[in-house]
GROMACS .gro file of C-alpha atoms in nm:
model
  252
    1UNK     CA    1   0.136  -1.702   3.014
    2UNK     CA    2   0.018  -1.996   2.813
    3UNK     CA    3  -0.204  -1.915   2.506
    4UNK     CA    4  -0.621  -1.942   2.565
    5UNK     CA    5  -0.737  -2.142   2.275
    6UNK     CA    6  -1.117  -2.154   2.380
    7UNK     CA    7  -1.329  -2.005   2.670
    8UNK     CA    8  -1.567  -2.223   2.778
    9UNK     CA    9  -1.958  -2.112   2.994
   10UNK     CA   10  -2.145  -2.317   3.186
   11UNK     CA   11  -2.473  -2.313   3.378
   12UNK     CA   12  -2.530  -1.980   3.168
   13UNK     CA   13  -2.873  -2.039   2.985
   14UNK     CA   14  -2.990  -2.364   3.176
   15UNK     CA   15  -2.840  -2.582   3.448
   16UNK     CA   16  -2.543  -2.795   3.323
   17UNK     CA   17  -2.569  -2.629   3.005
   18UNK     CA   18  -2.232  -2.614   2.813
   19UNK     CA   19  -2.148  -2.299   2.556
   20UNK     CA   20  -1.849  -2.193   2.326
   21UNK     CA   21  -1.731  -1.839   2.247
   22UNK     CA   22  -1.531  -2.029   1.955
   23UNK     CA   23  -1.654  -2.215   1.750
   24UNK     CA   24  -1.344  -2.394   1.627
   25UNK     CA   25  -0.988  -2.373   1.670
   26UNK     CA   26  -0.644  -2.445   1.508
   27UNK     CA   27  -0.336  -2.532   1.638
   28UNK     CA   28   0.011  -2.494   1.369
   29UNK     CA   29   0.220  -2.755   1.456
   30UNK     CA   30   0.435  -2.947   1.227
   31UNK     CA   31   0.563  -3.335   1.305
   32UNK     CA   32   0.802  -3.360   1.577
   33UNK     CA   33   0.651  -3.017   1.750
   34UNK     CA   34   0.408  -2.983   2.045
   35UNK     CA   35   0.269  -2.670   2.221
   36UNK     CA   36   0.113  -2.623   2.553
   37UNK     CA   37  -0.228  -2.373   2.578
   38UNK     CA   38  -0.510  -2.341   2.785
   39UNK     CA   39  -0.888  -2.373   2.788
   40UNK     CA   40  -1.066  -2.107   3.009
   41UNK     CA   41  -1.347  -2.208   3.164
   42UNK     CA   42  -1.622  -1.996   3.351
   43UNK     CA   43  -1.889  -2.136   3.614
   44UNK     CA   44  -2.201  -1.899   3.633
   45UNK     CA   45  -2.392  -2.165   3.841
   46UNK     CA   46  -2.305  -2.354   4.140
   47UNK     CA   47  -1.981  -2.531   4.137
   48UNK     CA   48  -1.931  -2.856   3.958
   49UNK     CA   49  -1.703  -3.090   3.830
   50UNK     CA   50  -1.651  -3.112   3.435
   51UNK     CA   51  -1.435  -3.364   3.243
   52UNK     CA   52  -1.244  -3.328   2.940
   53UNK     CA   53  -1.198  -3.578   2.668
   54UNK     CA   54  -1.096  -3.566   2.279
   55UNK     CA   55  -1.234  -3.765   1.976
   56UNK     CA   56  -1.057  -4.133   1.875
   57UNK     CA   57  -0.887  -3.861   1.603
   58UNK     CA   58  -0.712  -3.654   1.828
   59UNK     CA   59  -0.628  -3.938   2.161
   60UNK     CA   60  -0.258  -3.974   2.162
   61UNK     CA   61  -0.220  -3.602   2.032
   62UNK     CA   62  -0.379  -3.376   2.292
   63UNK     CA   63  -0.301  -3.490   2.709
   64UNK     CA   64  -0.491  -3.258   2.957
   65UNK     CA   65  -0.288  -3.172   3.264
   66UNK     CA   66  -0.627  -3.219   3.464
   67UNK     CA   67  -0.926  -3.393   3.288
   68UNK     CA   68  -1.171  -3.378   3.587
   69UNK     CA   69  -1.091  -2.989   3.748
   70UNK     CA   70  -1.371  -2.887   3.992
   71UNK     CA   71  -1.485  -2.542   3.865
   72UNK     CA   72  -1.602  -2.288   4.138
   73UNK     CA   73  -1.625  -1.975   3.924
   74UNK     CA   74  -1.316  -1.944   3.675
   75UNK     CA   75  -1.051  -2.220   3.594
   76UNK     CA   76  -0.771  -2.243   3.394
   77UNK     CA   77  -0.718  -2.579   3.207
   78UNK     CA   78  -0.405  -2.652   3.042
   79UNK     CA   79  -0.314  -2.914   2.780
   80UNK     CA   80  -0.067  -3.019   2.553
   81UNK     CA   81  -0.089  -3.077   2.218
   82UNK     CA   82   0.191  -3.277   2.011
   83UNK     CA   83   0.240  -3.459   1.694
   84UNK     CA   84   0.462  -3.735   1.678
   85UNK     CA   85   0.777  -3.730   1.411
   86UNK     CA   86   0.588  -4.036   1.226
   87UNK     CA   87   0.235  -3.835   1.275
   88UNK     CA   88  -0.005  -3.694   1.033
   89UNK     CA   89   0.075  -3.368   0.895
   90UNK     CA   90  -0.267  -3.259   0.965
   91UNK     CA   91  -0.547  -3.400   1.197
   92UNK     CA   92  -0.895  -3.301   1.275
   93UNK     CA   93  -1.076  -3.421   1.570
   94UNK     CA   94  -1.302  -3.270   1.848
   95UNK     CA   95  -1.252  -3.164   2.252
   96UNK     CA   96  -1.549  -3.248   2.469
   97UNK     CA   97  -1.663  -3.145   2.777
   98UNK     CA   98  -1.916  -3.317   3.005
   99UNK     CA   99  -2.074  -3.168   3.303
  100UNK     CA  100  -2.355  -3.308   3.519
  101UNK     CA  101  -2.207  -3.610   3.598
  102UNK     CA  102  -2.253  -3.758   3.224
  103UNK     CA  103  -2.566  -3.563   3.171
  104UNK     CA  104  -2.462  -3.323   2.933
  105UNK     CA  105  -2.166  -3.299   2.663
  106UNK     CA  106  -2.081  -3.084   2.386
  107UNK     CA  107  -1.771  -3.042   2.168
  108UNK     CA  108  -1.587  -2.819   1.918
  109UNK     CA  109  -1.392  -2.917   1.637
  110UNK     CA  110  -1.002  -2.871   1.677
  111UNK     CA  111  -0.763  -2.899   1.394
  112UNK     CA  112  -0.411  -3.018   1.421
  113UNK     CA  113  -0.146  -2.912   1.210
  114UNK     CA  114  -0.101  -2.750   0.911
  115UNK     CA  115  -0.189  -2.738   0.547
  116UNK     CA  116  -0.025  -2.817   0.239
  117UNK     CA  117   0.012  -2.509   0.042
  118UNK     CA  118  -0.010  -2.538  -0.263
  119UNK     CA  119   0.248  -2.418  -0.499
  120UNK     CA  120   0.187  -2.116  -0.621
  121UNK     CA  121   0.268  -1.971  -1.005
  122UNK     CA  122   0.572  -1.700  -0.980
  123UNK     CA  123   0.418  -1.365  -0.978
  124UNK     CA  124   0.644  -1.277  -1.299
  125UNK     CA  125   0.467  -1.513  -1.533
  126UNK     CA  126   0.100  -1.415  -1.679
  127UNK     CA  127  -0.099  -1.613  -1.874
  128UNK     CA  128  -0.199  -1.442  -2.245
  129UNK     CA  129  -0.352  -1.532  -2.521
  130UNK     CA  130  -0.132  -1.585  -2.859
  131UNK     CA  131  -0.286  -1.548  -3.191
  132UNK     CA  132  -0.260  -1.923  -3.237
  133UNK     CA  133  -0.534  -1.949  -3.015
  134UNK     CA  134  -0.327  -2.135  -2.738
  135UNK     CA  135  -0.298  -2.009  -2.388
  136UNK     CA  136   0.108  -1.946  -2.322
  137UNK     CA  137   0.337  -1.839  -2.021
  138UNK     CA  138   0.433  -1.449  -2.068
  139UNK     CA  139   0.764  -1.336  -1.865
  140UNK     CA  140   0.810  -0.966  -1.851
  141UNK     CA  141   1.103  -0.835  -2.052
  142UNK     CA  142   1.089  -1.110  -2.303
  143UNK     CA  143   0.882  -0.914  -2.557
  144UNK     CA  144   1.194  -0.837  -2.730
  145UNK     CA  145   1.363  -1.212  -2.790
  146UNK     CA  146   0.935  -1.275  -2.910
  147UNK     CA  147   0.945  -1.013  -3.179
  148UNK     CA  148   1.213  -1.077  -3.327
  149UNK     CA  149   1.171  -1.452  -3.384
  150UNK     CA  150   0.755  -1.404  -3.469
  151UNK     CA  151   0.843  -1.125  -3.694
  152UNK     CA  152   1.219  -1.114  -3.870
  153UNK     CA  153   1.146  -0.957  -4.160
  154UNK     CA  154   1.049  -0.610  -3.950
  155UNK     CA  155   1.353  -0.438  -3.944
  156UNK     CA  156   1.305  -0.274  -4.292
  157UNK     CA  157   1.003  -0.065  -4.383
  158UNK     CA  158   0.674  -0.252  -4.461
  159UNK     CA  159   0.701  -0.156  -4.848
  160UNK     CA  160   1.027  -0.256  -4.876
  161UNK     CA  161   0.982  -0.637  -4.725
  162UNK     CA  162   0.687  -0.725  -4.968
  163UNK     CA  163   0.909  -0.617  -5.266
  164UNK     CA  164   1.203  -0.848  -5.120
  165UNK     CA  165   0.976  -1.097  -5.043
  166UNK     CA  166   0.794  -1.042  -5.394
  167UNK     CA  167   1.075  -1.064  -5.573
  168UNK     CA  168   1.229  -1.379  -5.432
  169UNK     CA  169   0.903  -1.529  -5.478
  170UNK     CA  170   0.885  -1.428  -5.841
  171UNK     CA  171   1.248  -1.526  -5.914
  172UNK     CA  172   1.312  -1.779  -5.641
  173UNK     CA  173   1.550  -2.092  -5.780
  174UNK     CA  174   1.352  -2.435  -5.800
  175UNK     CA  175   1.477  -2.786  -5.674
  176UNK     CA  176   1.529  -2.821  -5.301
  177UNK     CA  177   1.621  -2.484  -5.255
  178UNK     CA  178   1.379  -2.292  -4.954
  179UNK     CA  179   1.333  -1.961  -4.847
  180UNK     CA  180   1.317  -1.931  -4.472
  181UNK     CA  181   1.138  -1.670  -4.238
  182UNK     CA  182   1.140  -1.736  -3.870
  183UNK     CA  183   1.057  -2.047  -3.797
  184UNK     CA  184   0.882  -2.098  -4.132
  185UNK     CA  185   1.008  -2.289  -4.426
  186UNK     CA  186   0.868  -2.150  -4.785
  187UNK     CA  187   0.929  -2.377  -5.069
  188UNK     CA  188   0.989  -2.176  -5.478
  189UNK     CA  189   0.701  -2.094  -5.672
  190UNK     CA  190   0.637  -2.353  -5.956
  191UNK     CA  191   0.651  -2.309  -6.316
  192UNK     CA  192   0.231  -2.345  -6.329
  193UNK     CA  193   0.244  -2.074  -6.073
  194UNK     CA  194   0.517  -1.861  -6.182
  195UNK     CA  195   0.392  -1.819  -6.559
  196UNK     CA  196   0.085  -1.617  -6.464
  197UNK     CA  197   0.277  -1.399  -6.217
  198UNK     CA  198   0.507  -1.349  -6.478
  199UNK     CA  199   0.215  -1.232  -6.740
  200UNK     CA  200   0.043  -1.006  -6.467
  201UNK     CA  201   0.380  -0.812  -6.418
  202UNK     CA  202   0.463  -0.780  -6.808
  203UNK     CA  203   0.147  -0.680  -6.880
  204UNK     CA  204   0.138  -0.418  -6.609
  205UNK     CA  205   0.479  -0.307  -6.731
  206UNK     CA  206   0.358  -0.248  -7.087
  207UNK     CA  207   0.066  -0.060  -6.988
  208UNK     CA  208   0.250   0.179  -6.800
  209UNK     CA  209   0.481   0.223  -7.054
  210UNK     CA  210   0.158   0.286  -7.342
  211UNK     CA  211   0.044   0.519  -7.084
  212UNK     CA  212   0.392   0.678  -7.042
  213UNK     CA  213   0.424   0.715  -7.427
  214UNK     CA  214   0.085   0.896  -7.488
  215UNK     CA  215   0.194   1.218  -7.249
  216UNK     CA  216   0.557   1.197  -7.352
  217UNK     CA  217   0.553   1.143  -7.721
  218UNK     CA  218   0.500   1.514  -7.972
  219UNK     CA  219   0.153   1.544  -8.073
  220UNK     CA  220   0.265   1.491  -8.418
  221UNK     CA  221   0.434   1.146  -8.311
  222UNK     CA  222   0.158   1.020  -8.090
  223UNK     CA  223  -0.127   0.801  -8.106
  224UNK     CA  224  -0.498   0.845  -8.085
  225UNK     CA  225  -0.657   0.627  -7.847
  226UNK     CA  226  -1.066   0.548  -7.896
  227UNK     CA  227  -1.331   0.498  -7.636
  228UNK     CA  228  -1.302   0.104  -7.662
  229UNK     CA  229  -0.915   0.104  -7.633
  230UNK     CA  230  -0.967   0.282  -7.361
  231UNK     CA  231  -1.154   0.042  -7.155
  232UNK     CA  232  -0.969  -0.252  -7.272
  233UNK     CA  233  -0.704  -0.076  -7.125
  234UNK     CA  234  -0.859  -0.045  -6.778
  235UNK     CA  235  -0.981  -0.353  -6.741
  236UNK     CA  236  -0.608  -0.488  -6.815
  237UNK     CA  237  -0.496  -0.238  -6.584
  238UNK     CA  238  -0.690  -0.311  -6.313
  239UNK     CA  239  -0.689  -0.669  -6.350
  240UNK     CA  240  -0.301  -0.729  -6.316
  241UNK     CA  241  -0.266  -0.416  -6.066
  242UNK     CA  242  -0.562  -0.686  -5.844
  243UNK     CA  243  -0.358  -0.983  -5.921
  244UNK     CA  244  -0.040  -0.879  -5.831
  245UNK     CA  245  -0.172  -0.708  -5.509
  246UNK     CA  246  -0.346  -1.066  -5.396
  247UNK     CA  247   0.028  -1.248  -5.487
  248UNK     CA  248   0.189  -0.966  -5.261
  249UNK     CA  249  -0.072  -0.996  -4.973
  250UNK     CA  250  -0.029  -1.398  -4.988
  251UNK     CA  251   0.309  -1.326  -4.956
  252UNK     CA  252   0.298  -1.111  -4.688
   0.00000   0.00000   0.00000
């Protein structure tokens, strides 16, 4: 049995009067295809003669096997639809129907065809946002290969890497010579930068060692230490323990 696309009622509110139980239908074909189906159509009034017809769209594409049936109470109409080899991939027209000898015609919209999907993303790739601000493909199971080129230097505890680091920075060679992490390219500290590094950690060094000397030394041997030593002292202390912090946290 062919398939019923669209069931057409007549005479059912007024005389002549044409209804739909669709409102529009679709028919997947591709070029080179056609498909027969059929168009129901039910008389609740006295019989008549309708006539089918399709929109300058859709002539050429859909052929009715009878465009003028006489309808007593239900008939069958089939029809063909087909789209040439050389045809539109998709076409949208309308079927009408006229019944009272030209008196009264009504239509529904037909499509022909079938739409271009669109290509879709693969499933496996999600869009994230980076810390550069810039929206990038994620592929599962690549989280490895990422952290190890964003972050080399993470395969040794975090203390350890800002002394390396800290220490090549401090004593790094000057000329051309670069020190690389990732996919970054650090050129040697300068002499005007290295100098004051170079103060911060000496001076650091020697007040640890004061400090060192006071608790280790006899109390015969040692040295008194007054209020305003004292705070000299401190603020030494705390200014090259601040300064060499900031250097290591730049470096980081």
């Amino acid at each position: 049995m062919q398939q019923i696309v669209q069931n057409v009622i007549i005479n059912r509110q007024e005389l002549n009067s044409i209804e739909f139980e669709t409102e529009d239908i679709e028919i997947p074909l591709a070029p080179g295809e056609e498909q027969t189906f059929e168009i129901l159509v039910t008389n609740q009034g006295s019989p008549t003669h309708i006539h089918f017809s399709v929109s300058e769209d859709l002539k050429g594409n859909i052929t009715f096997l009878r465009d003028n049936p006489y309808v007593l109470h239900k008939e069958y109409v089939s029809a063909v639809a087909r789209i040439p080899r050389d045809g539109k991939v998709l076409t949208e027209g309308k079927i009408f129907i006229t019944a009272g000898y030209g008196s009264k015609k009504n239509g529904f919209p037909v499509q022909l065809g079938k739409k271009d999907e669109k290509l879709k993303e693969p499933e496996d790739e999600i869009q994230v946002w980076e810390d550069n601000d810039e929206l990038r493909p994620y592929r599962p199971g690549g989280d490895a290969h990422k952290k190890k080129v964003s972050n080399p230097r993470g395969s040794g505890s975090g203390a350890g890497s800002f002394s390396v680091s800290f220490l090549k920075k401090l004593f790094g060679s000057e000329g051309s010579q670069t020190w690389k992490s990732g996919n970054k390219t650090r050129k040697p500290v300068n002499e005007a930068d290295k100098l004051p590094l170079t103060l911060a950690l000496g001076g650091f060094l020697l007040l640890v060692s004061l400090f060192s000397l006071y608790f280790v030394l006899p109390e015969g041997m040692g040295f008194r230490v007054s209020f305003a030593h004292a705070l000299v002292f401190s603020i030494l202390f705390v200014t090259c323990i601040t300064y060499l912090l900031l250097k290591i946290m730049e470096d980081g």
